[in-house]
PDB file of C-alpha atoms in Angstrom:
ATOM      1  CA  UNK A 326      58.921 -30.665   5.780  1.00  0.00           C
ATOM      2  CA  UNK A 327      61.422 -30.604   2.437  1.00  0.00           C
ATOM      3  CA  UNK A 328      64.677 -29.170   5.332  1.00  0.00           C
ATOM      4  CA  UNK A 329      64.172 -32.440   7.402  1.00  0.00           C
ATOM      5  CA  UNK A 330      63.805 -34.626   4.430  1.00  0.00           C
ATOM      6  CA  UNK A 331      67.303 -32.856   2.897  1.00  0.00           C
ATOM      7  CA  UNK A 332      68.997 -33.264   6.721  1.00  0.00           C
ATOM      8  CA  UNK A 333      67.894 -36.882   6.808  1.00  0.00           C
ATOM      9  CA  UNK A 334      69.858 -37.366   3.308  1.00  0.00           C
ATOM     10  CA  UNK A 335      72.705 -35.766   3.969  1.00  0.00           C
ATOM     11  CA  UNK A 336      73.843 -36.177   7.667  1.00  0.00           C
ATOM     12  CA  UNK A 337      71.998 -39.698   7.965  1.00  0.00           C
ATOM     13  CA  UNK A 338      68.328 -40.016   9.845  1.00  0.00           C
ATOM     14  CA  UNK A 339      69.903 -41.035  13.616  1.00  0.00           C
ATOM     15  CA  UNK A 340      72.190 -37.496  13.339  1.00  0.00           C
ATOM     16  CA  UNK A 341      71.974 -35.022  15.497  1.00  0.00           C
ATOM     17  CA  UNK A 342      71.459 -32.062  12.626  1.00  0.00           C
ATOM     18  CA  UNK A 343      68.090 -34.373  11.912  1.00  0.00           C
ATOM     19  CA  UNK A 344      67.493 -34.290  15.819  1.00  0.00           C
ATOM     20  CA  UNK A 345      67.511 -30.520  15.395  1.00  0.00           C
ATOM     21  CA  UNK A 346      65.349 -30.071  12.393  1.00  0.00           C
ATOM     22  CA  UNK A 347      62.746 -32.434  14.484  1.00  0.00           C
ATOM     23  CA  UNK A 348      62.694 -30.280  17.200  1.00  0.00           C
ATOM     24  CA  UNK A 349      62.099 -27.075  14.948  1.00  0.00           C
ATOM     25  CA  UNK A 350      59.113 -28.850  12.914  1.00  0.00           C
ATOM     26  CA  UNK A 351      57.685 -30.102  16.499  1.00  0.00           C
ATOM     27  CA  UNK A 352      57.637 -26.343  17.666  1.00  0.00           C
ATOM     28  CA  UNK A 353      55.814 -25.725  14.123  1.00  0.00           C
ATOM     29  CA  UNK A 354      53.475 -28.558  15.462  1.00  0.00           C
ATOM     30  CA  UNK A 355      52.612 -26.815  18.716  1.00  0.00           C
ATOM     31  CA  UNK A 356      52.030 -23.559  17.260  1.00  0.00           C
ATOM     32  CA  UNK A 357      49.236 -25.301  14.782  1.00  0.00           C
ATOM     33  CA  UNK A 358      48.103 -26.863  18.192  1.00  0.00           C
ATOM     34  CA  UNK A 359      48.503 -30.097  16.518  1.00  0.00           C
ATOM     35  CA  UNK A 360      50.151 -31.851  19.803  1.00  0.00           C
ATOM     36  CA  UNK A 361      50.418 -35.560  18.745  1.00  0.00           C
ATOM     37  CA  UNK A 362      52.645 -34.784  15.997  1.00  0.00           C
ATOM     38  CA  UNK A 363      54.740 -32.222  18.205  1.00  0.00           C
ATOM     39  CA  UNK A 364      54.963 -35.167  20.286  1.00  0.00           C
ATOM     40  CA  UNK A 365      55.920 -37.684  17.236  1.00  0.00           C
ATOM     41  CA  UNK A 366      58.482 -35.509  16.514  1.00  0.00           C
ATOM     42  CA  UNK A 367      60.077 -34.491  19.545  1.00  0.00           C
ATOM     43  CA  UNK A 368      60.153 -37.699  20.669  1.00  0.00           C
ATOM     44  CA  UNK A 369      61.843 -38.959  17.658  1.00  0.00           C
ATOM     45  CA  UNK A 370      64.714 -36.069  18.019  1.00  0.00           C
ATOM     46  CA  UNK A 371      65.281 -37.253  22.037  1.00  0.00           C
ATOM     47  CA  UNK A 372      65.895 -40.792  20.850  1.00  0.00           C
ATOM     48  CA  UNK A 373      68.409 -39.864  18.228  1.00  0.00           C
ATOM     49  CA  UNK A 374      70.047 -37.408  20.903  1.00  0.00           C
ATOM     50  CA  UNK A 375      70.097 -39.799  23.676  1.00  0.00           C
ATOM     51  CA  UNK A 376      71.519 -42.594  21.913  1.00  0.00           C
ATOM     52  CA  UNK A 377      73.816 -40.043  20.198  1.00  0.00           C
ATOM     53  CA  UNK A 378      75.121 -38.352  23.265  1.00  0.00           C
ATOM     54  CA  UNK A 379      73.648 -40.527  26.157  1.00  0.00           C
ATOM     55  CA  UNK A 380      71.225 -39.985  28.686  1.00  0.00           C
ATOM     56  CA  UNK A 381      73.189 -36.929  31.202  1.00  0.00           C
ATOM     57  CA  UNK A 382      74.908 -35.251  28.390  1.00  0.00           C
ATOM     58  CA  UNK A 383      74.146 -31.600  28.008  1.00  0.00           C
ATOM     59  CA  UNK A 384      72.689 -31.943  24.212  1.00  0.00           C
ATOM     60  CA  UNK A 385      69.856 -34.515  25.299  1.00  0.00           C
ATOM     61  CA  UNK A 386      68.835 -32.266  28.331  1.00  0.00           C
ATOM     62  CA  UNK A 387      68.613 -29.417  25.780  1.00  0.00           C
ATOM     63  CA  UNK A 388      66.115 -31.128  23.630  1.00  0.00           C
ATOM     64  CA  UNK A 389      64.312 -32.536  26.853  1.00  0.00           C
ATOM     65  CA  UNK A 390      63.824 -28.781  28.022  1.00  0.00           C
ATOM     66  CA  UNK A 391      62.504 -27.998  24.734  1.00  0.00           C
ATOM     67  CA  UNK A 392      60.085 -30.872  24.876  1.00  0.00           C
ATOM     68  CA  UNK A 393      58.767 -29.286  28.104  1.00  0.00           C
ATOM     69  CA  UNK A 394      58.007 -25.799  26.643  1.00  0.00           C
TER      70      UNK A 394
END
């Protein structure tokens, strides 16, 4: 994906625009059914978010909700 590669260069891989553009290639994943990636990725984007904004904050139980859909 050439918009997560660009994010990673210019806000830094552990940002939270990255974190974002991992969650929108995991949903690309799931629609290609293609779930151990989705997971790769998603799980990936928590990490940043949690360590970003900590485990209660609203931003990593955003990205957790989107894991579960």
């Amino acid at each position: 994906f050439q918009s997560l590669a660009i994010f990673e260069k210019a806000f830094g891989k552990e940002s939270p625009e990255v974190a974002g553009q991992l969650n929108n290639c995991s949903k690309v994943f799931a629609r290609n059914q293609d779930f151990q990636k989705q997971n790769e990725y998603i799980q990936r984007a928590l990490k940043i978010m949690e360590n970003h904004f900590g485990p209660e904050s609203v931003e990593y139980a955003g990205m957790l909700h989107n894991k579960a859909m």
